Coordinates of C-alpha atoms and ligand atoms in Angstrom, one line a residue:
M1 CA -22.7 -3.8 5.6
N2 CA -21.8 -0.1 3.5
T3 CA -20.0 2.5 5.4
P4 CA -19.7 5.5 3.5
S5 CA -18.9 7.9 5.8
L6 CA -15.6 6.8 7.4
L7 CA -12.9 8.0 6.4
D8 CA -11.1 6.5 3.6
A9 CA -7.4 5.8 4.1
E10 CA -5.6 7.9 2.3
E11 CA -7.5 10.6 3.6
A12 CA -6.6 9.5 7.0
V13 CA -2.7 9.3 5.9
R14 CA -3.3 12.9 3.9
I15 CA -4.4 14.6 7.4
I16 CA -1.7 13.0 9.7
H17 CA 0.6 14.5 7.0
G18 CA -1.2 18.0 7.0
A19 CA -0.7 18.0 10.7
L20 CA 2.4 17.2 11.2
A21 CA 5.5 19.0 10.2
P22 CA 9.2 17.4 10.3
L23 CA 11.3 18.1 13.8
P24 CA 14.3 20.2 13.5
P25 CA 17.2 18.0 11.7
V26 CA 20.4 17.2 13.7
R27 CA 23.7 16.7 12.3
I28 CA 25.0 13.1 13.2
G29 CA 28.5 10.9 12.3
L30 CA 28.2 8.6 9.9
G31 CA 28.3 5.8 13.0
E32 CA 24.7 6.8 14.0
A33 CA 23.0 7.1 10.5
L34 CA 21.6 3.7 9.9
G35 CA 18.1 3.6 9.4
R36 CA 18.1 7.9 10.0
V37 CA 16.5 10.2 7.4
L38 CA 18.8 11.8 5.4
A39 CA 17.9 15.7 5.5
E40 CA 20.1 17.7 3.1
E41 CA 21.4 16.4 -0.7
I42 CA 24.4 14.7 -0.9
V43 CA 26.7 15.8 -3.9
A44 CA 29.8 14.2 -5.0
A45 CA 32.5 16.9 -5.0
E46 CA 35.3 14.8 -7.0
P47 CA 34.9 11.8 -9.4
I48 CA 34.0 8.8 -7.9
P49 CA 36.0 6.6 -8.7
P50 CA 38.6 9.7 -8.3
F51 CA 41.0 8.3 -11.3
D52 CA 41.1 5.3 -13.8
N53 CA 42.0 2.3 -12.3
A54 CA 42.3 -1.9 -12.6
A55 CA 39.5 -3.7 -12.1
M56 CA 41.5 -7.4 -12.1
D57 CA 45.3 -8.2 -11.2
G58 CA 47.2 -8.7 -14.3
Y59 CA 49.3 -6.6 -16.1
A60 CA 48.7 -2.9 -17.6
V61 CA 49.6 -2.7 -21.5
R62 CA 48.6 -0.9 -24.7
A63 CA 45.7 -3.0 -25.9
G64 CA 47.7 -2.3 -29.9
D65 CA 50.4 -4.9 -29.0
L66 CA 48.3 -7.9 -28.4
P67 CA 49.1 -11.0 -28.3
G68 CA 52.5 -11.2 -27.8
A69 CA 55.6 -11.2 -25.6
L70 CA 56.3 -7.8 -23.8
R71 CA 58.9 -6.5 -21.5
L72 CA 58.2 -6.2 -17.6
S73 CA 58.7 -3.0 -16.8
G74 CA 57.5 -2.8 -13.3
S75 CA 54.8 -3.2 -11.0
C76 CA 52.3 -1.3 -9.3
A77 CA 49.6 -1.6 -6.3
A78 CA 46.7 -0.1 -5.1
G79 CA 47.4 2.7 -3.1
T80 CA 50.4 4.3 -5.2
V81 CA 51.0 5.9 -8.7
Y82 CA 53.4 4.0 -11.0
P83 CA 55.9 7.2 -12.0
G84 CA 56.7 6.0 -15.1
T85 CA 55.0 5.1 -18.4
V86 CA 54.2 2.4 -20.4
N87 CA 56.0 2.2 -23.8
T88 CA 54.8 0.2 -26.8
G89 CA 56.0 -3.3 -26.2
E90 CA 56.1 -3.1 -22.3
A91 CA 53.8 -3.9 -19.8
V92 CA 53.8 -3.2 -16.3
R93 CA 52.2 -5.5 -13.5
I94 CA 49.2 -4.2 -11.7
M95 CA 46.9 -4.7 -8.8
T96 CA 43.3 -4.3 -8.5
G97 CA 42.3 -0.7 -7.6
A98 CA 46.1 0.5 -8.6
A99 CA 45.8 3.6 -11.2
I100 CA 46.2 3.0 -14.4
P101 CA 50.0 4.4 -15.5
T102 CA 50.5 6.6 -18.1
G103 CA 50.7 5.3 -21.5
A104 CA 48.5 1.8 -20.8
D105 CA 45.0 1.4 -21.8
A106 CA 44.3 -1.7 -20.8
V107 CA 44.5 -4.6 -18.5
V108 CA 44.8 -8.0 -18.9
Q109 CA 43.8 -10.2 -16.5
Q110 CA 46.7 -12.6 -14.9
E111 CA 44.8 -15.5 -16.7
W112 CA 45.3 -14.0 -19.9
T113 CA 49.4 -14.2 -19.3
E114 CA 51.7 -16.7 -19.7
P115 CA 55.1 -16.4 -17.4
A116 CA 58.1 -16.1 -19.6
T117 CA 61.9 -15.4 -18.5
S118 CA 61.6 -13.1 -16.1
G119 CA 61.7 -9.7 -16.8
A120 CA 59.0 -10.2 -19.5
V121 CA 55.3 -11.9 -19.9
T122 CA 53.4 -13.0 -22.7
V123 CA 49.7 -12.4 -23.2
T124 CA 47.7 -15.2 -25.3
R125 CA 44.9 -13.3 -26.4
A126 CA 44.1 -9.7 -27.8
V127 CA 41.6 -7.1 -25.4
P128 CA 39.8 -3.8 -27.0
A129 CA 41.5 -0.6 -25.5
G130 CA 39.6 0.1 -21.8
H131 CA 39.6 -3.4 -20.8
N132 CA 39.5 -4.1 -17.3
I133 CA 39.5 -0.5 -16.9
R134 CA 37.1 1.4 -14.0
R135 CA 37.2 5.2 -15.6
A136 CA 36.9 7.8 -13.2
G137 CA 33.2 9.0 -12.4
A138 CA 31.7 5.8 -13.0
D139 CA 29.7 5.6 -9.9
L140 CA 29.6 9.2 -9.8
A141 CA 30.6 12.2 -11.8
A142 CA 32.1 15.4 -10.2
G143 CA 29.5 17.6 -9.2
T144 CA 26.7 15.0 -9.4
A145 CA 23.6 14.6 -6.5
A146 CA 24.5 11.0 -5.0
L147 CA 21.3 10.6 -2.7
A148 CA 18.1 12.8 -2.2
Q149 CA 17.0 14.6 0.5
G150 CA 14.7 12.2 2.7
T151 CA 16.8 9.2 1.3
L152 CA 15.9 5.9 4.2
L153 CA 19.9 5.2 4.8
R154 CA 20.7 1.9 4.5
P155 CA 24.2 -0.1 4.7
Q156 CA 24.8 1.1 1.0
E157 CA 23.7 4.8 1.3
I158 CA 26.4 5.0 4.5
G159 CA 29.0 3.7 2.2
L160 CA 28.2 5.7 -0.8
I161 CA 27.9 8.8 1.7
A162 CA 31.8 7.9 2.9
S163 CA 33.0 7.5 -0.4
V164 CA 32.3 11.3 -1.3
G165 CA 34.3 12.0 1.7
R166 CA 32.0 13.2 4.4
R167 CA 32.0 11.8 7.9
E168 CA 29.0 13.9 9.0
I169 CA 25.4 14.8 7.7
L170 CA 22.1 16.4 8.5
A171 CA 19.7 13.8 9.5
G172 CA 16.2 14.1 10.5
A173 CA 15.9 13.8 14.7
R174 CA 14.9 10.4 15.9
P175 CA 11.0 11.1 17.4
R176 CA 10.6 10.9 20.6
A177 CA 7.4 8.4 21.4
A178 CA 5.5 7.5 24.3
V179 CA 3.3 4.3 24.3
L180 CA 0.3 3.9 26.6
T181 CA -1.4 0.5 26.9
T182 CA -5.0 0.4 28.7
G183 CA -7.5 -1.9 30.1
D184 CA -8.3 -3.4 33.2
E185 CA -7.9 -6.6 32.1
L186 CA -4.0 -6.1 31.0
A187 CA -1.0 -8.2 33.2
A188 CA 2.1 -6.9 32.3
P189 CA 4.9 -9.4 31.9
G190 CA 5.7 -11.0 35.7
E191 CA 2.7 -10.3 37.1
P192 CA -0.2 -12.5 38.0
L193 CA -2.8 -13.8 35.7
R194 CA -6.0 -13.5 37.8
P195 CA -8.9 -14.7 36.4
G196 CA -10.1 -12.4 33.2
M197 CA -6.9 -10.9 32.6
I198 CA -4.5 -11.2 29.5
R199 CA -1.0 -10.4 29.0
D200 CA 0.1 -7.0 27.7
S201 CA 1.1 -7.8 24.3
N202 CA 0.7 -4.3 23.1
A203 CA 3.2 -1.9 24.8
P204 CA 6.3 -4.6 24.0
M205 CA 5.2 -5.1 20.0
L206 CA 4.5 -1.2 19.9
A207 CA 7.7 0.0 21.0
A208 CA 9.8 -2.3 18.9
L209 CA 7.9 -1.0 15.6
L210 CA 8.5 2.3 17.3
V211 CA 12.2 1.4 17.2
K212 CA 12.5 -0.5 14.1
E213 CA 11.1 3.1 12.6
G214 CA 13.9 4.9 13.9
C215 CA 11.9 6.6 17.4
D216 CA 13.5 6.5 20.8
V217 CA 10.8 4.6 22.9
V218 CA 9.6 5.5 26.4
P219 CA 7.0 3.0 27.8
L220 CA 4.5 4.7 30.4
G221 CA 2.5 1.5 31.4
V222 CA -0.7 0.1 31.8
A223 CA -3.4 2.5 32.6
R224 CA -6.9 1.4 34.1
D225 CA -10.1 1.8 32.0
D226 CA -10.4 5.3 34.5
R227 CA -11.4 8.3 32.9
D228 CA -9.2 10.5 35.5
E229 CA -6.1 8.1 35.4
L230 CA -6.0 8.2 31.9
R231 CA -6.4 11.7 31.2
S232 CA -3.4 12.1 33.6
R233 CA -1.7 8.8 31.8
I234 CA -1.9 10.9 28.4
A235 CA -0.8 14.4 30.1
E236 CA 2.2 12.6 30.8
G237 CA 2.7 11.8 27.2
L238 CA 2.6 15.1 25.8
G239 CA 5.5 15.7 26.3
F240 CA 7.1 13.5 23.4
D241 CA 6.6 13.9 19.6
I242 CA 4.2 11.0 19.6
L243 CA 1.9 9.4 21.6
V244 CA 0.6 6.2 21.2
T245 CA -1.7 4.5 23.1
A246 CA -3.6 1.1 23.0
G247 CA -7.6 0.2 23.9
G248 CA -10.1 2.0 24.9
V249 CA -11.2 3.9 21.8
S250 CA -14.1 1.8 20.5
V251 CA -17.4 2.1 21.8
G252 CA -17.7 0.1 24.8
D253 CA -19.0 1.0 28.1
H254 CA -14.9 1.2 29.4
D255 CA -13.9 3.1 26.5
H256 CA -12.9 6.2 27.5
V257 CA -9.4 7.6 25.8
G258 CA -11.3 9.9 23.5
A259 CA -13.3 11.6 26.2
A260 CA -9.4 11.3 27.9
R261 CA -7.9 12.7 25.6
R262 CA -10.2 15.7 25.2
A263 CA -10.3 16.3 28.8
A264 CA -6.4 16.3 28.3
G265 CA -6.5 19.2 25.6
V266 CA -6.1 17.1 22.8
E267 CA -7.7 18.1 19.2
I268 CA -9.2 15.1 17.9
L269 CA -8.7 15.0 14.1
F270 CA -10.0 11.9 13.3
W271 CA -11.9 9.1 14.6
K272 CA -12.6 5.9 12.7
V273 CA -10.9 4.6 9.3
N274 CA -12.4 2.6 6.4
I275 CA -10.3 -0.6 7.4
R276 CA -10.5 -4.0 9.0
P277 CA -9.2 -4.7 11.4
G278 CA -8.4 -1.2 12.9
M279 CA -11.4 0.7 12.0
P280 CA -11.5 3.0 15.7
L281 CA -8.4 4.4 15.0
L282 CA -8.2 8.0 16.8
F283 CA -5.4 10.6 15.7
G284 CA -5.3 13.8 16.9
R285 CA -2.6 16.8 17.9
R286 CA -1.6 18.5 20.9
G287 CA 0.4 21.4 20.4
A288 CA 3.5 19.6 18.2
T289 CA 2.5 16.0 20.2
A290 CA 0.6 13.9 17.3
V291 CA -1.8 11.1 19.4
F292 CA -2.8 8.2 18.4
G293 CA -5.5 5.8 19.8
L294 CA -4.6 2.6 18.8
P295 CA -7.8 -0.6 18.9
G296 CA -6.9 -2.8 22.0
N297 CA -6.7 -5.6 19.5
P298 CA -2.9 -6.7 18.8
V299 CA -3.6 -7.0 15.1
S300 CA -5.6 -3.8 15.0
A301 CA -2.8 -2.3 16.7
M302 CA 0.1 -3.3 14.1
V303 CA -1.9 -2.9 10.9
T304 CA -2.7 0.6 11.8
F305 CA 0.6 1.6 13.2
T306 CA 1.8 0.5 9.7
Q307 CA -0.7 2.2 7.7
F308 CA -0.6 5.1 9.8
I309 CA 2.0 6.0 12.3
R310 CA 4.5 4.9 9.7
P311 CA 3.5 7.9 7.4
A312 CA 3.5 9.6 10.9
I313 CA 7.2 8.9 11.4
R314 CA 8.6 9.9 7.8
R315 CA 6.9 13.2 7.9
L316 CA 8.3 14.0 11.2
T317 CA 11.8 12.9 10.1
G318 CA 11.6 14.5 6.9
A319 CA 11.6 10.7 5.0
A320 CA 10.4 10.5 1.2
S321 CA 6.8 9.3 1.4
G322 CA 7.0 5.4 1.1
A323 CA 10.1 5.1 2.1
G324 CA 11.1 2.0 3.9
T325 CA 7.8 0.3 2.6
T326 CA 7.8 -2.0 -0.3
R327 CA 4.2 -2.9 -1.9
L328 CA 4.0 -5.5 -5.0
R329 CA 1.7 -7.2 -6.7
A330 CA 0.9 -11.0 -6.4
R331 CA -1.8 -13.5 -7.6
L332 CA -4.2 -15.0 -4.9
A333 CA -3.2 -18.6 -4.4
E334 CA -6.8 -18.8 -3.0
E335 CA -9.9 -17.4 -3.0
I336 CA -10.8 -14.4 -0.2
V337 CA -14.2 -13.2 0.2
K338 CA -14.4 -10.3 2.5
Q339 CA -18.3 -9.0 4.1
D340 CA -18.1 -5.7 4.0
A341 CA -16.7 -2.7 2.0
K342 CA -14.1 -0.9 3.9
R343 CA -10.6 -1.9 3.1
H344 CA -8.8 -5.3 4.3
F345 CA -5.5 -5.7 5.4
V346 CA -5.2 -9.8 5.6
R347 CA -2.2 -11.4 7.0
G348 CA -0.5 -13.0 3.9
I349 CA 2.1 -15.3 2.8
L350 CA 4.1 -14.4 -0.6
S351 CA 5.8 -17.1 -1.8
D352 CA 7.2 -18.1 -5.3
G353 CA 4.4 -18.6 -8.0
E354 CA 4.8 -19.1 -11.8
G355 CA 5.0 -16.3 -13.7
A356 CA 4.2 -13.6 -10.7
P357 CA 4.5 -14.0 -6.6
A358 CA 1.8 -15.8 -5.4
V359 CA 0.0 -15.3 -1.7
R360 CA -2.4 -16.2 0.9
P361 CA -3.7 -15.9 4.0
A362 CA -1.7 -16.8 6.7
G363 CA -4.6 -18.0 9.1
S364 CA -7.2 -17.2 11.3
Q365 CA -8.3 -13.3 9.9
V366 CA -9.5 -12.6 13.7
S367 CA -7.4 -9.7 15.3
N368 CA -6.9 -10.9 18.4
I369 CA -5.0 -13.8 16.7
L370 CA -1.3 -13.1 16.9
T371 CA 0.3 -16.8 15.8
S372 CA -1.1 -16.0 12.1
L373 CA 0.5 -12.5 12.3
V374 CA 3.4 -13.9 13.4
R375 CA 3.0 -17.1 10.2
A376 CA 3.0 -13.6 7.6
N377 CA 5.5 -11.8 6.2
C378 CA 3.3 -9.1 4.2
L379 CA -0.6 -8.3 4.6
I380 CA -2.7 -8.3 1.4
I381 CA -4.4 -5.3 0.6
L382 CA -7.9 -6.1 -0.6
P383 CA -9.4 -2.6 -2.1
E384 CA -12.8 -1.2 -0.8
E385 CA -14.9 -2.3 -3.7
G386 CA -15.8 -5.8 -4.5
R387 CA -16.3 -8.8 -2.6
A388 CA -14.8 -12.4 -3.7
F389 CA -11.0 -12.0 -4.7
P390 CA -11.2 -15.3 -6.9
A391 CA -8.3 -17.5 -6.8
G392 CA -5.7 -15.9 -9.9
T393 CA -6.7 -12.1 -8.7
S394 CA -3.9 -9.4 -8.8
V395 CA -3.4 -8.0 -5.4
E396 CA -1.3 -5.7 -3.7
V397 CA 0.9 -6.9 -0.7
E398 CA 2.8 -4.9 1.5
L399 CA 5.9 -6.7 3.2
L400 CA 6.3 -7.0 7.0
Ligands
LIG501 P1 -10.2 -2.3 23.6 O1 -10.2 -1.6 22.3 O2 -9.6 -1.8 24.4 O3 -11.8 -2.5 23.0 O4 -9.9 -3.9 23.2 C1 -10.2 -4.5 22.5 C2 -9.3 -6.0 22.8 O5 -8.4 -5.9 22.6 C3 -9.5 -6.2 24.0 O6 -10.0 -8.1 23.8 C4 -8.7 -6.3 25.2 O7 -8.5 -7.3 25.8 C5 -7.5 -6.6 23.9 N1 -6.4 -6.2 24.3 C6 -6.4 -4.5 24.5 N2 -5.3 -4.0 24.8 C7 -4.0 -5.3 24.4 C8 -2.9 -5.1 24.9 N3 -2.6 -4.3 25.5 N4 -2.7 -6.6 25.1 C9 -3.4 -7.6 24.2 N5 -4.4 -7.3 24.3 C10 -5.0 -6.2 24.3
LIG502 MG1 -10.2 -1.9 26.4

């Protein structure tokens, strides 16, 4: 079936982006920085490393003296500066990280020396000037940008920020998110499962996704399929930066989420996107609150989260677009045939292949089946155009 009138995924992301604005940044210590977004540019005021230093334990020498026997005139450890000069025919014992003494132009690693009489050392090989010297500014020259605004902070970025001497940074605020699941059939964990009921898997899964993306999450519980109850529970969520509901956005007789949202004053900016799973996704706004209505099937909920709520969180935190998402190309290990002109997100297993990574479906693609999503390590993204994707086709995958 062709559904050309449906909004495409890029346009949906553009609407989300345009509807939201970054939250005011906050000043935080580096201890809180993991997973946060840098809201300023980090510049190295001083060169990093600050001085020429030894890359190995060994001897600081003049390269022109080698090979040969040298007089050992002292030693210098990391954290100290050797007070003298290395003259011709001399060596100074040096440890990794210690500043290169004046006069020396190379460091010979210990393994290329032989212990001589005390007060002397024999170097068995010649080395070029600069050997084993880590130059001042080799990591960052003074005045250069170390990290751009919008960078998602991983441990290595935090290390780099510390290396330029910063203890605090300006970071994107943590969005406050509320999660409301809907459905008369939902039983919370611990509640008895009466006939016709299922467990609420979305609430904990969506909370986990939000936390993983750097949000503070408040669970609003389960709302029954009753328009008035939904309206009042949705109203509770409108004090947050993001309200995520799951379920009730389709066209069933008890799908009241759209109407309840309108009744709660939410401006609906789109409903339905040309994707599978997750087509009935709804997005709206009330004041500064981004309101998402995800379809209730857990796989649809997670797929739409990754494609639409994650970009919304990036926008709110000021992250560079695409930060934290890895997409790459892989070869299909088996044919996939799709039945419609939607963009498909297929649960996939990415592994090593000959010449290129290989990817195959992780099992059932029915949207209530969570076990195949658990087996998956990626989503295979099949474009709208085309139906049959034979084995060997190069496809885009997004890591989960
Ligand atoms: P809906 O989007 O409300 O039409 O729900 C679609 C399907 O997802 C139905 O089979 C629901 O029972 C199921 N579902 C809805 N919400 C949840 C949830 N929180 N956890 C697990 N399944 C759900
Ligand atoms: Mg429902």
